[in-house]
Short mmCIF file of C-alpha atoms in Angstrom, two decimals:
data_model
loop_
_atom_site.label_atom_id
_atom_site.label_comp_id
_atom_site.label_asym_id
_atom_site.label_seq_id
_atom_site.Cartn_x
_atom_site.Cartn_y
_atom_site.Cartn_z
CA MET A 291 50.37 126.89 96.69
CA LYS A 292 49.31 123.37 95.82
CA PHE A 293 48.92 120.83 98.63
CA ASN A 294 49.24 117.11 98.05
CA PHE A 295 48.19 115.44 101.27
CA ASN A 296 47.76 112.03 99.60
CA ILE A 297 51.50 111.45 99.88
CA PHE A 298 51.17 111.22 103.66
CA SER A 299 48.33 108.74 103.95
CA LYS A 300 48.93 105.04 104.06
CA SER A 301 46.96 102.84 101.73
CA LYS A 302 45.61 99.49 102.83
CA GLN A 303 48.44 97.82 100.89
CA ASP A 304 51.05 100.00 102.64
CA LYS A 305 49.67 99.03 106.04
CA GLU A 306 49.83 95.35 105.18
CA ILE A 307 53.42 95.59 103.93
CA HIS A 308 54.55 97.90 106.73
CA PRO A 309 52.46 97.16 109.80
CA ILE A 310 52.02 99.65 112.63
CA THR A 311 54.47 97.62 114.70
CA GLU A 312 57.36 98.73 112.47
CA ASP A 313 60.22 100.40 114.36
CA TYR A 314 60.20 104.18 114.67
CA ASP A 315 63.27 106.40 114.47
CA ASP A 316 64.11 109.36 116.72
CA SER A 317 61.74 111.60 114.76
CA GLY A 318 58.79 109.29 115.44
CA PHE A 319 58.48 108.04 111.86
CA THR A 320 59.05 104.62 110.36
CA LYS A 321 61.66 104.04 107.68
CA PHE A 322 58.81 103.48 105.21
CA GLU A 323 57.24 106.85 106.11
CA MET A 324 60.56 108.64 105.75
CA GLU A 325 61.04 107.08 102.32
CA LYS A 326 57.66 108.53 101.28
CA TYR A 327 58.76 111.97 102.44
CA ASP A 328 62.06 111.54 100.61
CA LYS A 329 60.21 110.87 97.35
CA ASN A 330 58.61 114.31 97.65
CA VAL A 331 61.66 116.22 98.82
CA ASN A 332 61.77 118.43 95.70
CA PHE A 333 58.25 119.66 96.46
CA PHE A 334 59.25 120.49 100.05
CA TYR A 335 62.38 122.24 98.82
CA THR A 336 60.29 124.31 96.39
CA ASN A 337 58.05 125.41 99.26
CA ILE A 338 61.04 126.73 101.19
CA VAL A 339 62.33 128.55 98.11
CA ASN A 340 58.88 130.02 97.36
CA SER A 341 58.57 131.33 100.91
CA LEU A 342 62.01 132.95 100.66
CA ILE A 343 61.13 134.52 97.31
CA LEU A 344 57.90 135.96 98.72
CA TYR A 345 59.88 137.31 101.66
CA THR A 346 62.14 139.29 99.31
CA TYR A 347 59.24 141.13 97.67
CA ASN A 348 58.67 144.74 98.61
CA VAL A 349 55.21 146.25 99.14
CA GLU A 350 54.76 147.17 95.48
CA GLU A 351 55.69 143.68 94.29
CA LEU A 352 53.33 142.10 96.82
CA ASP A 353 50.55 144.47 95.73
CA LYS A 354 51.06 143.35 92.11
CA MET A 355 50.47 139.77 93.23
CA ALA A 356 47.15 140.59 94.91
CA PRO A 357 45.06 139.70 91.81
CA ILE A 358 46.47 136.16 91.72
CA LEU A 359 46.74 135.56 95.47
CA ILE A 360 44.00 135.93 98.05
CA ASP A 361 46.28 138.12 100.15
CA PRO A 362 50.03 138.23 99.61
CA LEU A 363 50.84 138.46 103.35
CA THR A 364 48.53 135.56 104.12
CA GLU A 365 50.18 133.61 101.32
CA LEU A 366 53.60 134.37 102.80
CA TYR A 367 52.40 133.19 106.21
CA GLU A 368 50.98 129.96 104.77
CA GLU A 369 54.09 129.28 102.68
CA LEU A 370 56.29 129.74 105.74
CA ASP A 371 54.02 127.66 107.94
CA TYR A 372 53.97 124.74 105.51
CA ALA A 373 57.59 124.94 104.32
CA PHE A 374 58.88 124.79 107.88
CA LEU A 375 56.78 121.90 109.12
CA PRO A 376 59.47 119.97 110.99
CA VAL A 377 59.28 116.69 109.08
CA LEU A 378 59.21 118.45 105.70
CA PHE A 379 61.95 120.90 106.62
CA GLU A 380 64.15 118.11 108.01
CA THR A 381 63.56 116.01 104.89
CA VAL A 382 65.11 118.74 102.75
CA PHE A 383 68.23 118.80 104.92
CA ARG A 384 68.43 115.03 105.30
CA ASN A 385 68.46 114.79 101.49
CA LYS A 386 71.09 117.55 101.31
CA LEU A 387 69.12 119.91 99.05
CA ILE A 388 70.14 122.72 101.40
CA ASP A 389 73.44 122.68 103.26
CA GLU A 390 73.05 121.94 106.96
CA SER A 391 74.92 125.15 107.81
CA PHE A 392 71.83 127.19 106.78
CA LYS A 393 69.35 125.35 109.01
CA GLU A 394 69.55 127.58 112.08
CA GLU A 395 69.53 130.76 110.01
CA LEU A 396 66.41 129.63 108.18
CA TYR A 397 64.68 128.76 111.46
CA TYR A 398 65.66 132.17 112.83
CA LEU A 399 64.30 133.92 109.73
CA LYS A 400 61.07 131.96 109.94
CA ARG A 401 60.57 132.85 113.61
CA LYS A 402 61.16 136.54 112.94
CA LEU A 403 58.81 136.58 109.96
CA MET A 404 56.06 134.71 111.80
CA ILE A 405 56.26 137.17 114.71
CA PHE A 406 56.09 140.07 112.25
CA LEU A 407 53.08 138.60 110.41
CA LEU A 408 51.29 137.69 113.64
CA ASN A 409 51.72 141.30 114.83
CA PHE A 410 49.78 142.37 111.72
CA GLY A 411 47.02 139.87 112.47
CA ILE A 412 48.11 137.50 109.71
CA GLY A 413 47.77 133.87 110.76
CA ASN A 414 45.42 134.46 113.67
CA SER A 415 42.26 132.46 113.39
#
């Protein structure tokens, strides 16, 4: 998985154009910040899809991925953890890349998978 954290940091120019005093919405983000998330919505959508694809793999398929991944179960945990970060997850739905009717089911699936992975010691630091 490739992370691009630069999309979330404000440059000096951004801060001058959109000062800290800008109004925040119910989610705690400014309109400017939400627009930055919206620009990267396809990346966030891909993370959700990748986590769902990894979830569908059986043991043999996960074992085949071991040479290219550090640990397939750890990768699944990290994909789920990142894909379901609230602001990223909500951005995908706000931009209608996934129908709103699937939101609760996806949250439920994520909770069940995280519990399963945590029971195997995946994700514990």
